[in-house]
Amino acid sequence: MHSVTPLLPGDLNQSCDPGSLPFKTTDELEDLGCMLGQERAVEAIELGTGHDLQGFNLFVLGPAGTGRHSFIRQFLQEKASKESVSTDWCYVNNFDEPRKPKAIELPAGRGRRFRDDMTQLVKEASSALPTAFESEDYHNRRQEIEQQANQAQEKAFQEVKEQAEELDLGIIQTATGFTFVPLHDGVAITPEEYNKLSEKEQERLQQDIADHAEIILQASSGEEEGANSIIADPDEIDPQSAILRRYSVNLLVDRNDSDGAPVIFEDHPAYPFLVGQIEHESQYGNLVTDFTLIRPGALHRANGGYLVIDVRKILIEPLAWEALKRALKSREIDTKSIAQAYSLIGTVSLEPEPIPLDVKVVLIGDREYYYLLMEYDPEFLEHFKVAADFEDDMERSDENMLQLARLVASIVRKEELKPLDNSAVARVIEESSRNAGDAQMLSTRMRRIADIVREAHYWATRNDNSVIGTDEVRSAIRMQQRRMSRIRDRLLRETLRNTILIDSEGEMPGQVNGLATIQLGNFIFGHPVRITANSSLGAGKVIDIEREVELGGPIHSKGVLILSSFLASRYVTDRPLSLSASLVFEQSYGPIEGDSASAAELCALLSSLAQAPIKQSIAITGSVNQHGQIQPIGGANQKIEGFYDLCKARGLTGGQGVIIPASNVKHLMLKQSVVDAVANGQFNIYAVSSIDECMTILTGLEAGERNHKGEFPEQSLNQRVVMRLKEFADRQKKSSG
């Protein structure tokens, strides 16, 4: 077996040469006019917004900080500015059924004119009618008509009376007019009750002002009774207000000042703010309403354009998600209160006429929401057929590095920050690769980059520099980490005080330093953990103590179960695995998940079986499969740095180091202090491909490879494991008879 040599300093960090960047400062660069590294998502957005068929709404998914919101805002505003302005919508009184106000659609800007004209009409009627009824011509004409009517009535009455008496009928006057009754000896008898005739429906004039001229006169003169009779609210005490409300226009959506189609970002998509609401007024202890109290929602304001909603916010609002789907399916906005829509109360309320809906909805959220909705809501894909999936990273090519530099220039110019020189941009590029967790990639989470540039501007101002350099960028990165590193520093402090037991020197069988990561918000750090294994005669089971006490997650448990399969298939194929072993993370008091410690657990188990001490100066991370191959893991940079920080605090000896999977080398973007320590021979990083290479480094013993007979070399570590397992099997066979 070939020996594993430590990695070279050049393998640990893919630096960016400032000289390779074709500019001296970002002032020389143009603004970035496109979305960085998101070609696939942009294509989906163009499809979704360019398709008019029902259901082709957008779901923009991806991690936060990639610029989803800002790009959607810019894209939609540019697109909407080239589209026609949407229409105005008004609600007016329904004179036949006041509970059901009528919706009126008008060209953009006409709604405001319509409202103002109706207000002016009522004002003019209120002043013109009293003047007309007080004029001399009106009184003369009225007196003439009354005289003519009285004369005609008297003449007709006499003629009818004479004819009735010939038929022994009499005429009597009642409160409602005249009626005939039988006569007996000239005396009227009690009449039977007659069926009443139905009244003829009166013709209705436009906006029914003529029919209510008398009421308008009463309102103008201050009389209350008549005015109150024409509105739904019997407690209204202002006659003039009553008239104005009856003939007013509720301008729900006003596009008078609009330029292009509307683009609405609804930050609070609660049910009433989404579909609109009907407000109430308190009068004499009662809640009353009318059509003037209908308020628009986000769907009203976005009608004819685009509505953007954060999916998490709408999902946590009661019944809002169902209301949105219902509106998209029916293609109309039906404004009702939650209680009215779901028959929670029986009180009478308004039922406004629904408004036709033509809107493109864009939901923005994490991938988890998209896949959960796809799985559990069968109507989801009916309404959101286009997914725009934003990338987490992009290739670290020369072109993309220049694009990133242009993005930095855009931020600098937009926020009026100090320019960055090429060395500072090179450091930003390196940090972007570190954020991506891959030396060959760049992170697309631009929020982190923007924050670094902003903070570097602060340090440049403090240092009285006109240009941001490498020192300012490093200060920004270092101080960001310092502000979030209280827990990390406390763990290190308690380890140095031996409250947390981690050895970084000496040897011990069945004990190894594994590496774990902790994530607190956007801050991830690594720290060493002690993993121990015990082995004895048993029934072939490897006990995961973390799983037994329900602290181990399913992926971690899977990694431990693989160990039993590996032992049985590699070492004792001709007899049963008669082993009882236990594995545990020492001083771990919280959940453990992931399989990145399975290689360390197997090393501890093999060390216990072979009674081969493990060097405590070397930590290990990696996943192992059933064939003993080491598989890549996440957080390699943070895990290495976590153990390095402990070793540095105790004093670097040159024998300390970390074992990582060989497939993780391309991900390394270690901080400069680790690279310098490796270059000076004070720290070592090993890249391995098999568990045998791990055991050789950790124990100093050759693991040994099988010969043509399938046997391991004498005194090799693997041979020790075989002999121990055979001993267990023989003892098990003997004890069972």
XYZ file of C-alpha atoms in Angstrom:
737
model
C 0.000 0.000 0.000
C 1.377 3.372 -0.963
C 1.915 5.943 1.778
C -0.264 9.044 1.964
C 1.651 12.318 1.877
C 0.242 15.583 3.178
C -1.257 18.050 0.749
C 0.835 20.922 -0.522
C -0.024 24.555 0.336
C -1.162 25.169 -3.240
C -3.851 22.516 -2.825
C -5.450 24.279 0.132
C -6.644 27.536 -1.362
C -7.390 28.573 -4.922
C -6.220 32.169 -4.786
C -7.159 34.842 -7.305
C -4.314 36.790 -8.884
C -5.215 40.522 -8.937
C -3.083 40.880 -12.066
C -5.448 38.578 -13.939
C -8.282 41.090 -13.511
C -8.395 43.601 -16.421
C -8.895 46.745 -14.322
C -7.255 48.735 -11.563
C -10.389 49.848 -9.716
C -14.102 49.152 -10.074
C -14.590 52.699 -11.424
C -13.381 51.354 -14.759
C -16.135 48.721 -14.956
C -19.642 49.032 -16.344
C -22.650 48.083 -14.263
C -23.848 44.509 -14.535
C -26.968 44.610 -16.678
C -28.079 41.011 -16.171
C -28.636 38.470 -13.426
C -25.367 36.864 -12.360
C -25.245 33.120 -13.016
C -29.016 32.649 -13.298
C -29.613 32.015 -16.987
C -31.914 29.047 -16.332
C -34.088 31.025 -13.891
C -34.260 34.053 -16.199
C -35.492 31.872 -19.064
C -38.261 30.509 -16.833
C -39.271 34.006 -15.711
C -39.463 35.201 -19.307
C -41.667 32.220 -20.178
C -43.987 32.677 -17.218
C -44.485 36.407 -17.680
C -44.817 36.139 -21.452
C -47.555 33.466 -21.366
C -51.188 34.617 -21.161
C -52.809 31.210 -20.674
C -54.454 30.445 -17.359
C -52.283 28.736 -14.759
C -48.911 29.937 -16.067
C -48.072 31.780 -12.877
C -44.533 31.769 -11.478
C -42.899 30.234 -8.442
C -39.401 31.649 -7.941
C -37.483 29.236 -5.730
C -33.991 29.186 -4.351
C -31.920 30.233 -1.350
C -32.193 33.654 0.228
C -29.556 36.214 -0.682
C -29.370 35.337 -4.387
C -31.079 38.579 -5.427
C -34.434 37.009 -6.284
C -36.557 39.896 -5.024
C -34.466 42.671 -6.538
C -34.254 40.928 -9.916
C -37.992 40.189 -10.036
C -38.751 43.801 -9.136
C -36.444 45.189 -11.828
C -37.564 42.681 -14.464
C -41.296 43.165 -13.887
C -41.095 46.944 -13.687
C -39.222 47.103 -16.991
C -41.694 44.716 -18.622
C -44.777 46.414 -17.155
C -43.628 49.863 -18.284
C -43.979 48.727 -21.892
C -47.492 47.345 -21.390
C -50.805 49.196 -21.528
C -52.187 50.809 -18.396
C -54.864 48.772 -16.666
C -58.412 50.002 -16.076
C -60.084 51.772 -13.158
C -62.673 49.981 -11.023
C -65.506 51.591 -9.068
C -68.337 50.425 -6.873
C -71.679 52.298 -7.010
C -74.965 51.952 -5.197
C -77.439 49.337 -6.440
C -80.824 51.096 -6.038
C -82.785 47.866 -6.507
C -80.649 45.828 -4.065
C -78.451 48.049 -1.866
C -76.766 44.939 -0.386
C -75.291 44.125 -3.794
C -73.223 47.105 -5.009
C -72.437 47.195 -8.716
C -68.902 47.162 -10.120
C -68.074 49.503 -13.016
C -64.929 49.268 -15.191
C -63.633 52.467 -16.756
C -60.561 53.441 -18.798
C -57.558 54.529 -16.750
C -58.144 57.956 -15.243
C -61.883 58.022 -15.991
C -62.794 56.598 -12.595
C -61.598 59.706 -10.811
C -63.529 61.939 -13.243
C -66.657 59.822 -12.791
C -66.398 60.100 -9.006
C -65.846 63.842 -9.094
C -68.666 64.375 -11.611
C -71.149 62.465 -9.451
C -70.126 64.456 -6.389
C -70.625 67.670 -8.333
C -73.996 66.439 -9.678
C -75.387 65.875 -6.186
C -74.125 69.237 -5.015
C -75.731 70.996 -7.983
C -79.005 69.092 -7.499
C -79.064 70.003 -3.811
C -78.852 73.699 -4.657
C -80.813 73.754 -7.941
C -83.939 71.908 -6.793
C -84.821 74.228 -3.876
C -84.286 77.225 -6.149
C -86.576 75.762 -8.801
C -89.364 74.980 -6.321
C -89.210 78.455 -4.806
C -89.591 80.358 -8.091
C -92.809 82.354 -8.942
C -93.325 80.451 -12.188
C -93.341 77.172 -10.283
C -95.958 78.409 -7.741
C -98.241 79.861 -10.470
C -98.105 76.698 -12.545
C -98.699 74.497 -9.508
C -101.801 76.550 -8.473
C -103.213 76.343 -11.978
C -102.771 72.559 -12.116
C -104.357 72.106 -8.691
C -107.463 74.151 -9.685
C -107.905 72.195 -12.889
C -107.534 68.929 -11.043
C -110.063 69.880 -8.347
C -112.653 70.948 -10.921
C -112.238 67.775 -12.927
C -112.408 65.661 -9.794
C -115.615 67.341 -8.562
C -117.309 66.949 -11.921
C -116.360 63.282 -12.193
C -117.464 62.609 -8.636
C -120.925 64.002 -9.226
C -121.412 61.963 -12.368
C -120.360 58.765 -10.647
C -122.523 59.514 -7.608
C -125.639 59.962 -9.718
C -125.075 56.700 -11.567
C -124.405 54.835 -8.285
C -127.638 55.997 -6.669
C -129.600 54.593 -9.594
C -128.030 51.168 -8.718
C -128.598 51.494 -4.906
C -124.910 52.081 -4.282
C -123.296 54.704 -2.147
C -119.841 56.320 -2.243
C -117.794 56.880 0.869
C -114.365 58.466 1.289
C -111.572 56.452 2.929
C -107.989 57.211 3.886
C -106.846 55.873 0.549
C -109.583 57.329 -1.694
C -113.188 56.421 -2.517
C -115.090 53.130 -2.436
C -118.584 51.838 -3.245
C -120.866 50.284 -0.606
C -124.386 48.787 -0.906
C -127.312 51.000 0.237
C -130.430 49.829 2.091
C -133.061 52.508 2.397
C -130.318 54.984 1.646
C -128.075 53.696 4.448
C -124.661 52.133 3.831
C -124.088 48.548 5.129
C -120.697 46.972 6.207
C -118.844 45.994 3.013
C -116.957 42.754 2.557
C -113.166 43.049 2.170
C -111.997 43.304 -1.409
C -108.729 42.050 -2.785
C -106.321 44.825 -3.290
C -105.015 45.473 -6.759
C -101.215 45.263 -7.333
C -99.500 48.593 -7.800
C -97.907 49.333 -11.115
C -94.151 49.468 -11.096
C -93.021 53.035 -11.438
C -90.528 53.866 -14.085
C -87.085 54.483 -12.725
C -85.159 57.520 -13.952
C -81.281 57.550 -14.307
C -79.571 57.677 -10.859
C -83.320 58.030 -9.511
C -82.756 61.694 -8.561
C -86.181 62.789 -9.921
C -87.952 60.185 -7.800
C -86.195 61.502 -4.725
C -86.389 65.205 -5.440
C -88.470 65.743 -2.313
C -85.850 63.961 -0.192
C -83.092 66.091 -1.661
C -85.161 69.156 -0.794
C -85.571 67.908 2.780
C -81.824 67.276 3.033
C -81.139 70.778 1.732
C -83.550 72.244 4.300
C -82.079 70.182 7.142
C -85.016 67.777 7.552
C -83.760 64.343 8.568
C -86.598 61.873 8.272
C -86.837 61.781 4.499
C -83.114 61.623 3.927
C -82.659 58.761 6.328
C -85.232 56.675 4.471
C -83.192 56.249 1.294
C -80.009 54.711 2.745
C -79.275 51.314 4.210
C -78.142 52.865 7.447
C -81.175 53.947 9.541
C -78.956 55.598 12.133
C -77.363 58.045 9.725
C -77.934 61.489 11.216
C -76.464 63.703 8.521
C -79.021 64.154 5.673
C -76.519 65.792 3.346
C -74.080 62.907 3.909
C -76.883 60.447 3.194
C -77.574 61.999 -0.186
C -73.876 62.137 -1.061
C -73.436 58.473 -0.157
C -76.441 57.359 -2.179
C -75.098 58.891 -5.357
C -71.350 58.724 -4.625
C -68.764 56.585 -6.431
C -66.357 54.356 -4.493
C -63.201 54.600 -6.608
C -61.654 51.242 -5.731
C -58.681 51.293 -8.139
C -57.387 54.577 -9.576
C -54.910 54.327 -12.476
C -54.883 58.075 -13.169
C -51.172 58.448 -12.419
C -50.109 55.002 -13.654
C -47.509 54.429 -16.323
C -47.775 50.903 -17.648
C -49.202 47.782 -16.043
C -49.197 47.618 -12.219
C -46.516 45.705 -10.289
C -47.564 45.094 -6.683
C -45.329 43.599 -3.964
C -47.647 42.557 -1.143
C -45.659 42.269 2.090
C -48.691 41.380 4.226
C -50.846 38.970 2.202
C -53.510 38.425 4.867
C -56.988 37.471 3.627
C -58.521 40.993 3.786
C -55.415 42.620 2.301
C -55.467 40.121 -0.563
C -59.110 40.067 -1.749
C -60.234 43.340 -0.178
C -62.461 43.994 2.802
C -65.748 45.590 3.796
C -65.273 48.033 6.641
C -67.905 49.023 9.190
C -68.738 52.167 11.135
C -69.997 52.292 14.681
C -73.197 54.285 15.177
C -75.249 54.193 18.368
C -73.506 50.969 19.380
C -74.212 49.232 16.062
C -71.830 48.347 13.249
C -73.163 49.534 9.881
C -71.750 49.554 6.356
C -72.507 50.442 2.757
C -70.794 50.264 -0.623
C -68.590 53.288 0.131
C -66.779 51.221 2.788
C -65.517 48.544 0.368
C -61.703 48.616 0.374
C -59.417 47.138 -2.322
C -56.947 44.308 -1.816
C -53.681 43.444 -3.506
C -55.520 41.555 -6.251
C -57.520 44.683 -7.088
C -54.414 46.859 -7.251
C -52.478 44.292 -9.313
C -55.364 43.517 -11.684
C -54.124 43.747 -15.244
C -50.500 43.418 -14.109
C -48.315 41.492 -11.695
C -48.629 40.497 -8.039
C -45.520 39.343 -6.125
C -45.930 37.513 -2.795
C -43.547 35.786 -0.391
C -44.893 32.229 -0.185
C -44.052 31.783 3.489
C -46.021 34.872 4.418
C -49.165 33.847 2.573
C -49.036 30.295 3.910
C -48.978 31.440 7.549
C -51.994 33.721 7.059
C -55.311 31.963 7.836
C -57.268 31.074 4.680
C -55.218 33.450 2.486
C -53.703 30.659 0.358
C -57.132 29.184 -0.399
C -58.493 32.633 -1.233
C -55.680 33.209 -3.753
C -56.275 29.857 -5.451
C -60.017 30.469 -5.549
C -59.495 33.856 -7.210
C -57.089 32.410 -9.786
C -59.441 29.550 -10.601
C -62.600 31.659 -10.944
C -60.669 34.548 -12.509
C -62.594 37.039 -10.421
C -62.231 38.883 -7.124
C -65.092 38.211 -4.729
C -64.739 40.581 -1.782
C -66.140 39.049 1.381
C -65.054 38.959 4.989
C -63.634 35.674 6.311
C -66.689 35.211 8.517
C -69.038 35.794 5.588
C -67.070 33.639 3.138
C -67.062 30.656 5.483
C -70.525 31.231 7.047
C -69.082 31.794 10.495
C -71.725 34.413 11.355
C -75.299 34.954 10.227
C -75.463 38.737 10.151
C -76.455 40.536 6.959
C -73.607 42.163 5.062
C -72.821 43.473 1.595
C -72.347 41.207 -1.400
C -70.384 43.319 -3.885
C -70.468 42.281 -7.512
C -67.285 40.257 -8.271
C -64.628 41.948 -10.400
C -63.023 40.041 -13.326
C -59.395 39.146 -12.569
C -56.495 39.213 -15.017
C -53.230 39.022 -13.092
C -49.881 37.227 -13.182
C -48.922 36.005 -9.708
C -45.272 35.492 -8.749
C -44.527 33.536 -5.555
C -41.037 33.744 -4.071
C -39.755 31.226 -1.531
C -37.299 28.516 -0.565
C -37.240 25.208 -2.411
C -38.768 23.399 0.562
C -42.037 25.301 0.132
C -42.212 24.516 -3.572
C -41.745 20.786 -3.137
C -44.021 20.608 -0.091
C -46.814 22.373 -1.971
C -46.256 20.124 -4.964
C -46.531 17.076 -2.712
C -49.439 18.044 -0.484
C -51.568 20.491 -2.491
C -53.060 18.845 -5.595
C -54.183 22.248 -6.916
C -50.746 23.839 -6.714
C -49.429 22.884 -10.154
C -52.784 23.811 -11.675
C -52.070 27.454 -10.874
C -48.244 27.638 -10.813
C -46.959 25.797 -13.848
C -43.616 27.606 -14.182
C -40.763 27.188 -11.686
C -37.790 29.565 -11.811
C -35.088 27.805 -9.789
C -32.223 30.117 -8.792
C -28.758 28.562 -8.668
C -26.687 28.399 -5.481
C -23.399 28.746 -7.327
C -21.773 29.093 -10.724
C -18.519 28.070 -12.360
C -15.453 30.062 -11.370
C -14.435 31.010 -14.891
C -12.624 34.143 -16.019
C -15.861 35.456 -17.500
C -17.861 34.880 -14.330
C -15.160 36.439 -12.142
C -15.326 39.552 -14.317
C -19.115 39.514 -14.078
C -18.826 39.347 -10.298
C -16.465 42.319 -10.402
C -19.041 44.239 -12.458
C -21.684 43.374 -9.878
C -19.439 44.822 -7.170
C -19.028 47.935 -9.311
C -22.831 48.188 -9.612
C -23.228 48.033 -5.830
C -20.508 50.618 -5.317
C -22.021 53.014 -7.836
C -25.616 52.574 -6.693
C -24.864 53.051 -2.993
C -22.149 55.681 -3.519
C -19.398 53.640 -1.843
C -15.663 53.887 -2.309
C -14.304 51.953 -5.308
C -12.405 48.680 -4.827
C -8.993 48.082 -6.324
C -8.281 44.830 -8.143
C -6.623 43.213 -5.101
C -9.748 43.862 -3.019
C -11.970 42.392 -5.759
C -9.673 39.363 -5.912
C -10.191 38.852 -2.182
C -13.975 39.166 -2.657
C -13.795 36.493 -5.384
C -11.909 34.166 -3.046
C -14.494 34.707 -0.320
C -17.250 33.974 -2.823
C -15.640 30.599 -3.567
C -15.366 29.915 0.155
C -19.062 30.730 0.592
C -19.835 28.297 -2.231
C -17.824 25.632 -0.413
C -15.933 24.883 -3.615
C -12.676 26.318 -4.953
C -13.920 25.815 -8.515
C -17.217 27.643 -8.015
C -18.532 31.077 -7.086
C -21.482 31.663 -4.778
C -24.534 33.365 -6.259
C -25.665 34.609 -2.849
C -24.941 38.230 -3.559
C -26.266 39.567 -0.256
C -23.161 38.270 1.514
C -20.879 39.893 -1.080
C -22.757 43.192 -0.853
C -22.456 43.203 2.940
C -18.701 42.676 2.711
C -18.351 45.583 0.279
C -20.445 47.872 2.504
C -18.430 47.029 5.600
C -15.151 47.375 3.709
C -16.296 50.893 2.793
C -16.617 51.608 6.520
C -13.081 50.430 7.206
C -11.696 52.406 4.265
C -13.405 55.529 5.609
C -12.035 54.829 9.062
C -8.549 54.338 7.629
C -8.956 57.548 5.600
C -8.442 55.689 2.308
C -10.080 56.808 -0.911
C -10.031 53.278 -2.370
C -10.986 49.972 -0.715
C -8.025 47.596 -0.647
C -7.287 44.056 0.498
C -6.840 45.065 4.142
C -10.308 46.621 4.315
C -11.957 43.542 2.774
C -10.132 41.237 5.178
C -11.136 43.439 8.099
C -14.766 43.261 6.994
C -14.669 39.460 6.728
C -12.835 39.048 10.027
C -15.161 41.332 11.944
C -18.264 39.689 10.517
C -16.978 36.353 11.789
C -16.008 37.820 15.150
C -19.493 39.169 15.759
C -20.969 35.703 15.253
C -18.263 33.600 16.912
C -19.208 33.768 20.605
C -20.363 30.133 20.726
C -17.335 28.946 18.764
C -14.946 30.792 21.069
C -16.712 29.443 24.144
C -16.398 25.844 22.911
C -12.695 26.410 22.260
C -12.236 27.969 25.691
C -13.917 25.072 27.479
C -11.851 22.595 25.477
C -8.625 24.352 26.480
C -9.808 24.211 30.114
C -10.441 20.452 29.708
C -14.129 20.880 30.473
C -14.679 19.354 27.048
C -12.266 16.431 26.770
C -10.397 16.523 23.462
C -6.804 15.282 23.279
C -4.491 16.695 20.641
C -1.471 14.595 21.537
C -0.772 11.025 22.677
C -2.354 7.749 21.543
C -5.433 5.788 22.637
C -7.097 2.607 21.252
C -10.751 2.856 20.331
C -10.743 6.655 20.526
C -10.574 9.162 17.661
C -11.126 12.853 17.099
C -14.005 13.354 14.711
C -15.049 16.705 13.272
C -18.493 18.293 13.307
C -20.010 21.591 12.231
C -22.504 23.914 13.874
C -24.527 26.442 11.894
C -25.860 29.576 13.583
C -27.714 31.586 10.973
C -25.245 32.232 8.157
C -22.237 31.444 10.356
C -20.825 27.905 10.184
C -17.899 26.691 12.276
C -16.251 23.367 12.930
C -15.140 21.792 16.175
C -13.632 18.439 17.175
C -15.635 15.736 18.960
C -14.358 12.632 20.738
C -15.718 9.364 19.333
C -15.089 6.146 21.257
C -15.750 2.482 20.506
C -15.836 -0.657 22.651
C -15.925 -4.204 21.305
C -16.621 -7.593 22.872
C -18.119 -11.004 22.171
C -21.716 -10.713 21.010
C -24.381 -11.349 18.404
C -22.885 -9.346 15.557
C -24.495 -6.013 16.327
C -22.906 -2.564 16.361
C -24.863 -0.464 18.844
C -25.263 3.221 18.044
C -25.786 4.775 21.471
C -26.939 8.033 19.878
C -29.718 6.185 18.070
C -30.678 4.183 21.158
C -31.364 7.380 23.117
C -33.058 8.978 20.055
C -30.403 11.644 19.553
C -29.125 10.191 16.283
C -30.877 11.106 13.058
C -31.707 8.572 10.335
C -28.730 9.438 8.122
C -26.337 9.067 11.038
C -27.930 5.743 11.967
C -27.584 4.575 8.378
C -23.860 5.299 8.497
C -23.447 3.189 11.635
C -25.429 0.260 10.199
C -23.064 0.194 7.220
C -20.206 -0.604 9.597
C -21.624 -4.030 10.512
C -21.960 -4.901 6.844
C -18.376 -3.777 6.164
C -16.931 -5.864 9.014
C -18.818 -9.020 8.075
C -18.077 -8.853 4.339
C -14.398 -7.995 4.682
C -13.041 -9.876 7.661
C -15.140 -12.964 8.538
C -16.778 -14.302 5.384
C -16.460 -17.924 6.527
C -18.097 -17.624 9.936
C -20.728 -15.499 11.717
C -19.906 -12.024 12.983
C -19.851 -12.645 16.741
C -19.302 -9.078 17.802
C -20.958 -6.688 20.166
C -19.718 -3.137 19.753
C -20.875 0.277 20.868
C -20.164 3.705 19.421
C -20.799 7.076 21.039
C -20.081 10.778 20.624
C -18.650 11.714 24.019
C -20.034 14.834 25.736
C -22.680 15.283 23.077
C -25.995 16.491 24.466
C -27.958 17.363 21.371
C -29.163 15.786 18.109
C -26.569 14.307 15.741
C -27.275 13.968 12.060
C -25.300 13.169 8.931
C -22.847 10.435 7.970
C -19.682 12.539 7.841
C -18.425 10.850 11.039
C -18.901 7.281 9.805
C -15.225 7.002 8.752
C -14.140 8.178 12.225
C -16.529 5.696 13.847
C -15.158 2.830 11.748
C -11.599 3.840 12.601
C -12.429 3.812 16.309
C -14.068 0.391 15.955
C -11.143 -1.110 14.002
C -8.716 0.357 16.525
C -10.643 -1.281 19.355
C -10.669 -4.671 17.594
C -6.997 -4.566 16.582
C -5.921 -2.957 19.882
C -4.009 -0.451 17.801
C -3.754 2.999 19.455
C -4.887 6.023 17.412
C -2.901 9.257 17.324
C -4.946 11.938 19.053
C -3.000 14.623 17.213
C -4.877 13.817 14.000
C -8.586 14.359 13.459
C -10.646 12.782 10.701
C -13.800 13.539 8.731
C -15.412 11.575 5.945
C -18.171 9.172 5.034
C -17.515 5.490 4.359
C -19.437 3.014 2.207
C -19.783 -0.780 2.504
C -16.578 -1.302 0.531
C -14.457 0.902 2.752
C -14.229 3.781 0.270
C -14.132 7.292 1.730
C -16.838 9.591 0.405
C -16.984 13.420 0.380
C -18.648 15.475 3.087
C -19.740 19.078 3.556
C -18.086 21.835 5.549
C -14.535 20.592 4.935
C -12.990 24.067 5.329
C -14.705 24.785 8.654
C -13.900 21.329 10.064
C -10.204 21.630 9.268
C -10.047 25.121 10.745
C -11.887 24.007 13.876
C -9.203 21.449 14.758
C -6.414 23.776 13.630
C -7.607 26.488 16.027
C -7.424 24.036 18.946
C -3.965 22.822 17.984
C -2.715 26.380 17.491
C -4.038 27.412 20.889
C -2.184 24.508 22.519
C 0.899 24.945 20.366
C 1.626 23.581 16.902
C 4.070 20.652 16.924
C 4.254 19.638 13.272
C 2.663 16.262 13.988
C -0.896 17.533 14.089
C -3.279 17.394 11.165
C -6.600 16.443 9.641
C -7.673 13.598 7.354
C -10.249 14.486 4.691
C -11.706 12.604 1.695
C -9.622 12.997 -1.459
C -12.773 14.059 -3.293
C -12.998 17.119 -1.019
C -9.650 18.596 -2.101
C -11.312 20.584 -4.896
C -13.515 22.239 -2.260
C -10.694 23.608 -0.122
C -10.593 27.373 0.415
C -8.818 27.509 3.779
C -7.948 30.697 5.607
C -4.439 31.988 5.109
C -3.182 31.119 8.590
C -3.829 27.400 7.960
C -2.098 27.562 4.572
C 0.908 29.271 6.174
C 1.086 26.632 8.933
C 1.106 23.850 6.331
C 3.765 25.676 4.327
C 5.927 25.935 7.468
C 5.543 22.234 8.295
C 3.529 22.957 11.464
C 0.266 21.332 10.377
C -0.711 18.584 7.944
C -3.748 17.809 5.831
C -4.140 14.336 4.362
C -6.464 13.362 1.506
C -7.495 9.695 1.530
C -9.627 7.387 -0.604
C -9.991 4.287 1.609
C -10.364 3.313 5.230
C -7.017 1.496 5.014
C -5.254 4.789 4.275
C -7.039 6.372 7.241
C -5.899 3.608 9.631
C -2.325 3.744 8.352
C -2.116 7.484 9.098
C -3.907 7.260 12.446
C -2.053 4.218 13.859
C 1.280 4.238 12.014
C 0.670 0.582 11.113
C 0.345 -0.776 7.613
C -3.244 -1.752 7.034
C -2.235 -4.497 4.634
C -3.770 -5.737 1.393
C -5.084 -9.232 0.654
C -2.816 -11.571 -1.303
C -3.889 -14.051 -3.978
C -5.118 -16.402 -1.254
C -7.339 -13.715 0.192
C -5.177 -13.342 3.321
C -3.806 -10.192 4.917
C -0.077 -9.920 5.740
C 1.041 -11.066 9.174
C 1.071 -8.347 11.837
C -0.806 -5.972 9.578
C -3.669 -4.037 11.131
C -6.295 -5.815 9.033
C -4.864 -9.205 10.072
C -5.215 -8.190 13.720
C -8.889 -7.408 13.110
C -9.411 -10.784 11.387
C -7.803 -12.681 14.267
C -9.865 -10.828 16.860
C -13.132 -11.495 15.051
C -12.207 -15.158 14.565
C -11.494 -15.378 18.269
C -14.956 -14.002 19.019
C -16.543 -16.479 16.576
C -14.684 -19.454 18.088
C -15.656 -18.444 21.605
C -19.256 -17.989 20.501
C -19.256 -21.441 18.901
C -17.717 -23.035 21.981
C -20.158 -21.386 24.372
C -23.138 -22.485 22.287
C -21.969 -26.147 22.222
